[in-house]
Short mmCIF file of C-alpha atoms in Angstrom, two decimals:
data_model
loop_
_atom_site.label_atom_id
_atom_site.label_comp_id
_atom_site.label_asym_id
_atom_site.label_seq_id
_atom_site.Cartn_x
_atom_site.Cartn_y
_atom_site.Cartn_z
CA GLY A 178 0.00 0.00 0.00
CA ALA A 179 0.94 3.66 -0.14
CA GLY A 180 3.38 5.06 2.38
CA VAL A 181 3.17 8.31 4.32
CA SER A 182 2.74 11.28 2.01
CA GLN A 183 3.26 14.98 2.68
CA THR A 184 2.30 18.08 0.77
CA PRO A 185 3.69 20.36 -0.39
CA SER A 186 7.17 18.97 -0.90
CA ASN A 187 8.57 22.50 -0.83
CA LYS A 188 7.16 25.71 0.58
CA VAL A 189 8.76 29.13 0.33
CA THR A 190 7.14 31.91 2.29
CA GLU A 191 7.91 35.33 3.62
CA LYS A 192 8.56 36.18 7.25
CA GLY A 193 5.31 36.82 9.07
CA LYS A 194 3.13 34.70 6.80
CA TYR A 195 0.95 31.73 7.77
CA VAL A 196 1.62 28.22 6.41
CA GLU A 197 -0.10 24.85 6.53
CA LEU A 198 1.69 21.55 6.01
CA ARG A 199 -0.28 18.38 5.34
CA CYS A 200 0.41 14.76 6.24
CA ASP A 201 -1.41 11.67 4.97
CA PRO A 202 -0.47 8.70 7.16
CA ILE A 203 -0.54 5.04 6.19
CA SER A 204 -4.15 3.85 6.16
CA GLY A 205 -5.12 2.28 9.47
CA HIS A 206 -2.29 3.82 11.48
CA THR A 207 -3.70 5.37 14.64
CA ALA A 208 -0.51 7.15 15.72
CA LEU A 209 0.87 10.18 13.89
CA TYR A 210 3.98 12.20 14.73
CA TRP A 211 5.42 15.48 13.51
CA TYR A 212 9.17 16.11 13.64
CA ARG A 213 11.35 18.97 12.45
CA GLN A 214 14.81 18.38 10.97
CA SER A 215 17.31 21.18 10.59
CA LEU A 216 20.32 20.82 8.32
CA GLY A 217 22.87 18.39 9.73
CA GLN A 218 20.71 17.44 12.70
CA GLY A 219 18.50 14.55 13.71
CA PRO A 220 14.72 14.90 13.60
CA GLU A 221 13.32 16.77 16.60
CA PHE A 222 9.92 15.78 18.00
CA LEU A 223 7.07 18.29 17.79
CA ILE A 224 3.74 16.57 18.49
CA TYR A 225 2.16 13.10 18.68
CA PHE A 226 -1.47 12.22 17.92
CA GLN A 227 -3.22 9.06 19.03
CA GLY A 228 -6.39 9.06 16.97
CA THR A 229 -7.84 12.56 16.91
CA GLY A 230 -6.26 13.79 20.11
CA ALA A 231 -2.82 15.21 20.77
CA ALA A 232 -1.29 12.76 23.26
CA ASP A 233 1.94 14.73 23.57
CA ASP A 234 2.55 18.27 22.29
CA SER A 235 5.60 18.94 24.45
CA GLY A 236 7.84 19.50 21.43
CA LEU A 237 5.96 22.44 19.93
CA PRO A 238 8.41 25.34 20.29
CA ASN A 239 5.85 28.07 20.99
CA ASP A 240 2.23 29.04 20.47
CA ARG A 241 2.81 29.92 16.82
CA PHE A 242 2.78 26.20 16.10
CA PHE A 243 -0.45 24.22 16.13
CA ALA A 244 -1.51 20.87 14.68
CA VAL A 245 -4.82 19.12 14.14
CA ARG A 246 -6.04 15.69 13.14
CA PRO A 247 -9.83 16.10 13.14
CA GLU A 248 -10.84 12.72 11.74
CA GLY A 249 -7.96 10.64 13.02
CA SER A 250 -6.29 10.34 9.65
CA VAL A 251 -4.89 13.38 7.81
CA SER A 252 -3.06 15.90 9.94
CA THR A 253 -2.20 19.54 9.32
CA LEU A 254 0.65 21.42 10.98
CA LYS A 255 -0.04 25.13 11.11
CA ILE A 256 2.59 27.80 11.67
CA GLN A 257 1.55 31.40 12.28
CA ARG A 258 3.73 34.49 11.84
CA THR A 259 6.59 32.48 10.38
CA GLU A 260 10.16 33.38 11.31
CA ARG A 261 13.40 32.67 9.46
CA GLY A 262 14.32 30.22 12.25
CA ASP A 263 11.33 28.08 11.30
CA SER A 264 13.12 27.07 8.09
CA ALA A 265 13.65 23.30 8.19
CA VAL A 266 12.33 20.02 6.81
CA TYR A 267 9.10 19.05 8.55
CA LEU A 268 8.71 15.30 8.72
CA CYS A 269 5.57 13.35 9.47
CA ALA A 270 5.57 9.73 10.64
CA SER A 271 2.86 7.23 11.41
CA SER A 272 2.75 3.94 13.24
CA LEU A 273 0.11 1.26 13.69
CA MET A 274 -0.63 1.71 17.39
CA GLY A 275 1.95 4.18 18.65
CA ASP A 276 3.11 1.88 21.41
CA GLY A 277 6.74 1.44 20.44
CA ASP A 278 5.75 0.37 16.94
CA GLU A 279 7.94 1.15 13.93
CA GLN A 280 7.45 4.71 12.78
CA PHE A 281 7.24 5.16 9.01
CA PHE A 282 8.35 8.55 7.79
CA GLY A 283 7.04 10.68 4.98
CA PRO A 284 9.31 12.49 2.49
CA GLY A 285 9.00 15.76 4.39
CA THR A 286 8.12 19.33 3.52
CA ARG A 287 11.04 21.68 3.10
CA LEU A 288 9.96 25.04 4.52
CA THR A 289 11.99 28.11 3.65
CA VAL A 290 11.12 31.41 5.33
CA LEU A 291 12.67 34.39 3.56
CA GLY B 152 13.62 14.42 29.16
CA GLU B 153 15.57 11.88 27.17
CA ASN B 154 18.94 12.84 25.68
CA VAL B 155 20.70 10.73 23.06
CA GLU B 156 24.35 11.22 22.14
CA GLN B 157 25.85 9.65 19.02
CA HIS B 158 29.46 9.11 17.91
CA PRO B 159 31.27 9.51 15.64
CA SER B 160 29.75 12.32 13.60
CA THR B 161 31.56 11.12 10.48
CA LEU B 162 33.02 7.74 9.62
CA SER B 163 34.95 6.70 6.55
CA VAL B 164 35.67 3.02 5.86
CA GLN B 165 36.91 1.04 2.92
CA GLU B 166 34.54 -1.27 1.12
CA GLY B 167 34.42 -4.62 2.87
CA ASP B 168 35.47 -3.24 6.26
CA SER B 169 33.19 -3.02 9.29
CA ALA B 170 31.60 0.15 10.68
CA VAL B 171 30.50 0.76 14.25
CA ILE B 172 28.35 3.64 15.47
CA LYS B 173 27.70 4.18 19.18
CA CYS B 174 24.91 5.89 21.08
CA THR B 175 24.19 6.59 24.73
CA TYR B 176 20.88 7.55 26.27
CA SER B 177 19.97 9.18 29.56
CA ASP B 178 16.51 7.92 30.55
CA SER B 179 16.56 4.42 32.01
CA ALA B 180 12.83 4.13 31.22
CA SER B 181 13.54 4.07 27.46
CA ASN B 182 12.91 0.61 26.08
CA TYR B 183 12.84 0.88 22.29
CA PHE B 184 15.91 1.74 20.20
CA PRO B 185 15.57 2.02 16.41
CA TRP B 186 18.25 2.89 13.87
CA TYR B 187 17.35 4.89 10.77
CA LYS B 188 19.27 5.37 7.52
CA GLN B 189 18.78 8.61 5.65
CA GLU B 190 20.14 9.18 2.17
CA LEU B 191 20.60 12.72 0.93
CA GLY B 192 17.25 14.41 0.40
CA LYS B 193 15.30 11.29 1.33
CA ARG B 194 13.15 10.22 4.23
CA PRO B 195 14.60 8.33 7.23
CA GLN B 196 14.09 4.57 6.86
CA LEU B 197 14.24 2.02 9.64
CA ILE B 198 17.05 -0.50 9.19
CA ILE B 199 16.95 -2.33 12.52
CA ASP B 200 15.56 -1.89 16.01
CA ILE B 201 15.98 -3.48 19.41
CA ARG B 202 13.87 -3.59 22.52
CA SER B 203 15.15 -3.62 26.06
CA ASN B 204 14.33 -7.26 26.68
CA VAL B 205 17.15 -8.44 24.40
CA GLY B 206 20.84 -7.64 24.25
CA GLU B 207 21.56 -8.20 20.58
CA LYS B 208 19.75 -8.46 17.26
CA LYS B 209 21.12 -9.28 13.85
CA ASP B 210 19.78 -8.94 10.32
CA GLN B 211 22.20 -10.08 7.62
CA ARG B 212 25.10 -7.58 7.62
CA ILE B 213 23.58 -5.36 10.29
CA ALA B 214 23.54 -5.94 14.05
CA VAL B 215 22.63 -3.89 17.07
CA THR B 216 23.76 -4.44 20.65
CA LEU B 217 22.22 -2.97 23.78
CA ASN B 218 23.74 -2.55 27.25
CA LYS B 219 20.93 -1.41 29.57
CA THR B 220 23.20 -1.07 32.58
CA ALA B 221 25.53 1.33 30.80
CA LYS B 222 22.67 2.86 28.78
CA HIS B 223 24.37 2.52 25.46
CA PHE B 224 23.66 0.76 22.18
CA SER B 225 25.65 0.29 19.01
CA LEU B 226 25.11 -0.38 15.32
CA HIS B 227 27.49 -2.74 13.56
CA ILE B 228 27.65 -3.02 9.77
CA THR B 229 29.89 -5.73 8.37
CA GLU B 230 31.22 -6.13 4.82
CA THR B 231 30.33 -2.55 4.00
CA GLN B 232 29.29 -1.64 0.45
CA PRO B 233 29.17 1.73 -1.33
CA GLU B 234 25.37 1.73 -1.04
CA ASP B 235 25.73 1.77 2.74
CA SER B 236 26.95 5.38 2.43
CA ALA B 237 24.35 7.58 4.13
CA VAL B 238 23.60 9.32 7.43
CA TYR B 239 22.62 6.97 10.23
CA PHE B 240 20.54 8.08 13.22
CA CYS B 241 20.00 6.24 16.47
CA ALA B 242 16.92 6.98 18.55
CA ALA B 243 15.31 6.06 21.84
CA SER B 244 11.73 5.99 23.06
CA MET B 245 9.35 4.45 25.54
CA THR B 246 6.14 2.60 24.91
CA GLY B 247 2.79 4.21 25.62
CA THR B 248 2.06 7.91 25.46
CA ALA B 249 5.78 8.70 25.57
CA SER B 250 6.47 6.92 22.29
CA LYS B 251 8.06 9.94 20.64
CA LEU B 252 11.52 9.25 19.25
CA THR B 253 14.50 11.19 20.58
CA PHE B 254 17.21 11.11 17.93
CA GLY B 255 20.96 11.34 18.06
CA THR B 256 22.78 13.90 15.93
CA GLY B 257 23.63 11.43 13.19
CA THR B 258 26.71 9.74 11.72
CA ARG B 259 27.71 10.33 8.13
CA LEU B 260 29.12 7.04 6.84
CA GLN B 261 31.24 7.10 3.71
CA VAL B 262 32.22 3.76 2.19
CA THR B 263 35.10 4.19 -0.22
CA LEU B 264 36.14 1.82 -2.99
#
């Protein structure tokens, strides 16, 4: 079946703008994770959904970042008032149950804030 | 929270030689340790993982060892091939609601002919 998909693959925006990044997890996976990867670094956790609810949002850097998963499938990461420091690759991952299962990553969205 | 350290940051080996990458973690409650391979511009892909109830796991040329007492785990690649060249990340997590992965900083492996 299809893997995790993310859109757009690239997003260029101007400082102060609002952006939305979308993640389509593997069908049937109840757990969904967002990570952020800066150049030369490992992925850094942002938020974890179990079904529709955010089970752990401790990685969101500030209140400009918000994520939703209203129907327990597709998720959207929303960033308000973007800053140049938000530039990174945003990775989404899903797993079957979220309980130490393998996490399958999407290709990422490369966000560039000018 | 969990902290994962990874060494070395870069590693160059000749084709056919072995490569070893080491990681340490801080939270003794962590019980799941995956290793991901990431090629340039691509997504991370799981290559092997180990849980805290075993000390070693092997899959063809790849093996992982875990020392819970010392809180460190290692990736071993034998008979390296040019296609093994990539960045490798170790990670640690717990089961349940704390299942987020905490990653190391990565090791760039270069396999030369």
